[in-house]
Amino acid sequence: NVAISTDVDRGIEGTVRTIHFEGSTTRIRLTIKEKEYMVLTTEQGFSSGQRVNVHIPPEKIRIFPLS
């Protein structure tokens, strides 16, 4: 799970590029350090061009071996 917020004390700064409402979720395209990412969220209230911070809560990170 990825958290998107306007809290400047957490996460990596990005910019909202596009927003697509899809019923119960919203698909947000972000630019972070010149790369684009897609995030699905249930949060609302974001707008194109808005600066946000992206944070991955440590308890949500899963690492799997390649072999």
C-alpha atoms as an extended CHARMM CRD file, in Angstrom:
* protein
*
        67  EXT
         1         1  ASN       CA              0.0000000000        0.0000000000        0.0000000000  PROA      1               0.0000000000
         2         2  VAL       CA              1.2070000000        3.4440000000       -0.9150000000  PROA      2               0.0000000000
         3         3  ALA       CA              0.0870000000        6.5360000000        0.9830000000  PROA      3               0.0000000000
         4         4  ILE       CA             -0.2160000000        9.8680000000       -0.8290000000  PROA      4               0.0000000000
         5         5  SER       CA             -0.4470000000       13.0050000000        1.2540000000  PROA      5               0.0000000000
         6         6  THR       CA              0.3980000000       16.6720000000        1.4180000000  PROA      6               0.0000000000
         7         7  ASP       CA              2.4070000000       16.0290000000        4.6130000000  PROA      7               0.0000000000
         8         8  VAL       CA              5.8790000000       17.3640000000        3.7650000000  PROA      8               0.0000000000
         9         9  ASP       CA              7.5500000000       15.4910000000        6.6360000000  PROA      9               0.0000000000
        10        10  ARG       CA              7.0150000000       12.0400000000        5.1180000000  PROA      10              0.0000000000
        11        11  GLY       CA              7.9450000000       10.2910000000        1.9330000000  PROA      11              0.0000000000
        12        12  ILE       CA              9.2580000000       11.2660000000       -1.4630000000  PROA      12              0.0000000000
        13        13  GLU       CA              8.0170000000       14.4080000000       -3.1750000000  PROA      13              0.0000000000
        14        14  GLY       CA              6.1110000000       14.0250000000       -6.4240000000  PROA      14              0.0000000000
        15        15  THR       CA              3.6990000000       15.9050000000       -8.6450000000  PROA      15              0.0000000000
        16        16  VAL       CA              0.2090000000       14.7780000000       -9.6260000000  PROA      16              0.0000000000
        17        17  ARG       CA             -0.0820000000       14.6500000000      -13.4370000000  PROA      17              0.0000000000
        18        18  THR       CA             -3.4920000000       13.1330000000      -14.1020000000  PROA      18              0.0000000000
        19        19  ILE       CA             -6.4420000000       11.9110000000      -12.0740000000  PROA      19              0.0000000000
        20        20  HSD       CA             -9.0450000000        9.3700000000      -13.1970000000  PROA      20              0.0000000000
        21        21  PHE       CA            -12.0070000000        8.6030000000      -10.9530000000  PROA      21              0.0000000000
        22        22  GLU       CA            -12.9910000000        4.9280000000      -11.2450000000  PROA      22              0.0000000000
        23        23  GLY       CA            -15.9060000000        4.5110000000       -8.8890000000  PROA      23              0.0000000000
        24        24  SER       CA            -14.5980000000        3.5380000000       -5.4550000000  PROA      24              0.0000000000
        25        25  THR       CA            -10.9510000000        4.2110000000       -6.4030000000  PROA      25              0.0000000000
        26        26  THR       CA             -8.9870000000        6.9610000000       -8.0780000000  PROA      26              0.0000000000
        27        27  ARG       CA             -6.0840000000        6.3020000000      -10.4390000000  PROA      27              0.0000000000
        28        28  ILE       CA             -3.3980000000        8.9970000000      -10.0440000000  PROA      28              0.0000000000
        29        29  ARG       CA             -0.4110000000        9.3760000000      -12.3440000000  PROA      29              0.0000000000
        30        30  LEU       CA              2.5500000000       10.9000000000      -10.5180000000  PROA      30              0.0000000000
        31        31  THR       CA              5.9440000000       12.1600000000      -11.5610000000  PROA      31              0.0000000000
        32        32  ILE       CA              8.6900000000       11.4600000000       -9.0300000000  PROA      32              0.0000000000
        33        33  LYS       CA             12.2640000000       12.3990000000       -9.9240000000  PROA      33              0.0000000000
        34        34  GLU       CA             11.4250000000       12.5350000000      -13.6460000000  PROA      34              0.0000000000
        35        35  LYS       CA              9.8030000000        9.0640000000      -13.7060000000  PROA      35              0.0000000000
        36        36  GLU       CA              6.0780000000        8.3730000000      -13.9370000000  PROA      36              0.0000000000
        37        37  TYR       CA              4.1780000000        6.1320000000      -11.5430000000  PROA      37              0.0000000000
        38        38  MET       CA              0.5570000000        5.0470000000      -11.2910000000  PROA      38              0.0000000000
        39        39  VAL       CA             -1.1650000000        4.8530000000       -7.9010000000  PROA      39              0.0000000000
        40        40  LEU       CA             -4.6400000000        3.5480000000       -7.0640000000  PROA      40              0.0000000000
        41        41  THR       CA             -6.1580000000        5.1670000000       -3.9910000000  PROA      41              0.0000000000
        42        42  THR       CA             -9.4500000000        5.6030000000       -2.2050000000  PROA      42              0.0000000000
        43        43  GLU       CA             -8.3750000000        9.1060000000       -1.1480000000  PROA      43              0.0000000000
        44        44  GLN       CA             -9.8480000000       12.1170000000       -2.9420000000  PROA      44              0.0000000000
        45        45  GLY       CA             -9.1320000000       15.8260000000       -3.1810000000  PROA      45              0.0000000000
        46        46  PHE       CA             -6.0070000000       15.7610000000       -5.3350000000  PROA      46              0.0000000000
        47        47  SER       CA             -5.5800000000       17.9910000000       -8.3830000000  PROA      47              0.0000000000
        48        48  SER       CA             -3.3060000000       18.0430000000      -11.4270000000  PROA      48              0.0000000000
        49        49  GLY       CA             -0.0740000000       19.8920000000      -10.7310000000  PROA      49              0.0000000000
        50        50  GLN       CA             -0.3890000000       19.4330000000       -6.9730000000  PROA      50              0.0000000000
        51        51  ARG       CA              2.7720000000       18.5750000000       -5.0580000000  PROA      51              0.0000000000
        52        52  VAL       CA              2.3380000000       15.5090000000       -2.8530000000  PROA      52              0.0000000000
        53        53  ASN       CA              4.4710000000       13.1120000000       -0.8730000000  PROA      53              0.0000000000
        54        54  VAL       CA              4.4460000000        9.3680000000       -1.4300000000  PROA      54              0.0000000000
        55        55  HSD       CA              5.1240000000        7.0970000000        1.5140000000  PROA      55              0.0000000000
        56        56  ILE       CA              5.2040000000        3.3180000000        1.8270000000  PROA      56              0.0000000000
        57        57  PRO       CA              4.4650000000        2.2540000000        5.4040000000  PROA      57              0.0000000000
        58        58  PRO       CA              7.2220000000       -0.1650000000        6.5290000000  PROA      58              0.0000000000
        59        59  GLU       CA              4.6950000000       -2.8060000000        7.5940000000  PROA      59              0.0000000000
        60        60  LYS       CA              3.3860000000       -2.9480000000        3.9960000000  PROA      60              0.0000000000
        61        61  ILE       CA              6.7660000000       -3.6860000000        2.3740000000  PROA      61              0.0000000000
        62        62  ARG       CA              7.2850000000       -7.2850000000        1.2570000000  PROA      62              0.0000000000
        63        63  ILE       CA             10.5740000000       -8.5910000000       -0.1480000000  PROA      63              0.0000000000
        64        64  PHE       CA             10.6850000000      -11.9030000000       -2.0020000000  PROA      64              0.0000000000
        65        65  PRO       CA             13.6990000000      -13.9070000000       -3.1960000000  PROA      65              0.0000000000
        66        66  LEU       CA             14.2830000000      -14.1100000000       -6.9620000000  PROA      66              0.0000000000
        67        67  SER       CA             14.9010000000      -17.8480000000       -6.9260000000  PROA      67              0.0000000000
